[in-house]
C-alpha positions as CSV (number, residue, x, y, z in Angstrom):
1,M,-93.2,0.5,-142.2
2,K,-93.8,-3.2,-140.9
3,K,-90.3,-5.1,-140.0
4,T,-89.9,-9.0,-140.5
5,L,-87.2,-10.8,-138.8
6,P,-84.3,-11.7,-141.1
7,L,-83.3,-15.2,-141.4
8,C,-80.4,-15.7,-139.0
9,T,-82.8,-14.5,-136.3
10,L,-85.2,-17.4,-137.1
11,V,-82.2,-19.9,-137.3
12,L,-81.0,-18.7,-134.0
13,L,-84.6,-19.2,-132.9
14,F,-84.7,-22.4,-134.0
15,A,-81.4,-23.7,-133.1
16,L,-82.3,-22.5,-129.4
17,S,-85.3,-24.6,-129.3
18,G,-84.0,-26.5,-127.1
19,Q,-83.8,-24.0,-124.0
20,A,-86.8,-21.6,-124.0
21,I,-86.3,-18.0,-124.6
22,A,-87.2,-16.2,-122.2
23,G,-86.9,-11.9,-123.3
24,A,-83.9,-10.5,-125.5
25,N,-80.9,-10.7,-122.7
26,T,-77.5,-10.8,-123.1
27,A,-75.2,-13.2,-120.8
28,Q,-72.1,-11.8,-119.7
29,L,-68.9,-14.0,-120.8
30,K,-65.5,-13.9,-118.9
31,C,-62.5,-15.5,-120.0
32,T,-59.3,-15.4,-119.2
33,G,-56.2,-17.3,-119.6
34,S,-52.5,-16.8,-120.7
35,H,-50.4,-17.2,-124.0
36,A,-46.7,-17.0,-124.6
37,G,-46.4,-15.7,-120.8
38,E,-48.6,-12.9,-121.5
39,A,-52.5,-12.4,-119.8
40,L,-55.0,-13.1,-122.2
41,T,-58.7,-11.8,-121.7
42,L,-61.9,-12.0,-123.8
43,V,-65.1,-10.4,-121.5
44,G,-68.3,-8.8,-122.4
45,D,-71.7,-9.0,-122.9
46,V,-72.9,-12.2,-125.6
47,P,-76.0,-13.2,-127.4
48,A,-78.1,-15.0,-124.6
49,S,-81.4,-14.6,-126.9
50,I,-81.5,-12.0,-129.6
51,V,-79.3,-9.3,-128.6
52,E,-76.2,-7.8,-129.7
53,V,-72.6,-8.4,-128.9
54,D,-69.9,-6.2,-127.0
55,L,-66.7,-8.2,-126.2
56,K,-62.7,-6.9,-125.8
57,L,-60.3,-9.4,-126.1
58,S,-56.9,-7.9,-124.8
59,Y,-53.9,-9.4,-125.1
60,R,-50.1,-7.8,-124.7
61,G,-51.7,-4.5,-123.5
62,Q,-53.4,-4.3,-126.8
63,T,-57.5,-4.5,-126.8
64,I,-59.9,-4.9,-129.2
65,R,-64.0,-4.4,-128.9
66,L,-65.9,-6.6,-131.3
67,A,-69.2,-4.9,-131.0
68,S,-72.5,-4.8,-133.1
69,P,-73.4,-3.6,-135.8
70,Q,-69.9,-3.9,-136.9
71,A,-69.5,-7.4,-135.4
72,E,-71.5,-9.8,-137.1
73,T,-72.2,-12.4,-134.6
74,S,-73.2,-16.1,-134.2
75,E,-73.6,-18.5,-131.1
76,S,-74.4,-22.2,-130.8
77,T,-75.4,-22.9,-126.7
78,D,-76.4,-26.2,-125.8
79,F,-74.7,-26.7,-122.2
80,R,-76.6,-30.0,-121.9
81,R,-75.0,-31.4,-125.3
82,G,-71.6,-29.6,-124.0
83,I,-72.0,-27.2,-127.1
84,Y,-71.1,-23.2,-126.3
85,R,-69.6,-21.6,-129.7
86,V,-69.4,-17.6,-130.5
87,E,-67.9,-16.2,-133.3
88,A,-67.8,-12.5,-134.2
89,V,-66.9,-11.4,-137.9
90,L,-65.4,-8.1,-138.6
91,P,-65.0,-6.1,-141.9
92,G,-62.2,-7.4,-143.8
93,S,-62.6,-11.3,-143.2
94,N,-61.1,-10.4,-139.5
95,R,-62.9,-12.9,-137.1
96,L,-62.8,-14.2,-133.3
97,Q,-64.3,-17.6,-132.8
98,L,-64.0,-19.1,-129.1
99,Q,-65.3,-22.9,-128.9
100,A,-65.8,-24.7,-125.4
101,K,-64.2,-28.3,-124.9
102,P,-67.3,-30.0,-124.8
103,K,-66.6,-31.9,-121.6
104,S,-65.1,-29.2,-119.7
105,I,-68.5,-27.6,-119.4
106,K,-70.3,-27.4,-115.9
107,Y,-73.6,-25.8,-115.7
108,K,-76.6,-24.6,-113.1
109,G,-79.7,-23.5,-114.3
110,S,-81.7,-22.8,-117.5
111,M,-82.3,-19.7,-119.8
112,G,-86.2,-21.4,-119.9
113,G,-85.5,-21.0,-115.5
114,G,-84.5,-17.3,-116.2
115,K,-80.9,-17.9,-114.9
116,L,-77.7,-19.9,-115.8
117,N,-74.4,-19.9,-114.8
118,A,-71.8,-22.1,-116.7
119,S,-68.1,-22.5,-116.6
120,F,-65.6,-24.2,-119.1
121,G,-62.6,-24.2,-121.0
122,A,-62.0,-23.1,-124.4
123,V,-60.0,-22.7,-127.4
124,L,-59.3,-19.4,-129.3
125,K,-60.2,-21.1,-133.1
126,D,-59.3,-17.9,-134.5
127,A,-58.4,-14.1,-133.2
128,P,-58.5,-11.3,-135.4
129,E,-55.7,-8.9,-136.4
130,P,-53.6,-7.6,-134.9
131,F,-53.4,-11.0,-132.8
132,G,-54.4,-13.5,-135.5
133,S,-52.2,-16.3,-135.9
134,A,-50.4,-15.5,-132.6
135,L,-53.8,-16.5,-130.6
136,K,-54.9,-19.2,-132.9
137,G,-55.3,-22.4,-130.3
138,A,-55.3,-20.1,-127.0
139,E,-56.6,-22.1,-124.0
140,L,-58.8,-19.8,-121.8
141,S,-61.2,-20.8,-118.8
142,C,-64.4,-19.1,-119.2
143,T,-67.6,-18.2,-117.0
144,Y,-70.9,-17.6,-118.7
145,A,-73.4,-15.8,-116.6
146,Y,-77.6,-15.1,-118.0
147,E,-79.9,-13.9,-115.6
148,I,-83.5,-12.2,-117.0
């Protein structure tokens, strides 16, 4: 049976056209901060090209895992233009959305060159339950590392 790429994959390819796609690898995302006096972390693998997501969000002693195929993900990455956003949607309209503060992004390298490291401040625009509205608007310091 012949397999074809889903439309969302083709859209992702065009979205990344400003940066060459050099293999299907993941990037490491690590975000830390505190909210209401409690430690908050978001760490794991995010798509750097066309690969699945595996993130863990931890807060107040609880951890939620957002992983493919249960979590449908999308990512917008263009560090040159100050853009980084990752979203993971779980069943039941439960989702996580992290967005970088555009002017905070600092990066070195390129995906086309096979290695990219970035750091930025970010805001949780949405968080899955049981955190939901408690974490909406929480600020994090993030690093993003990609290497073939």
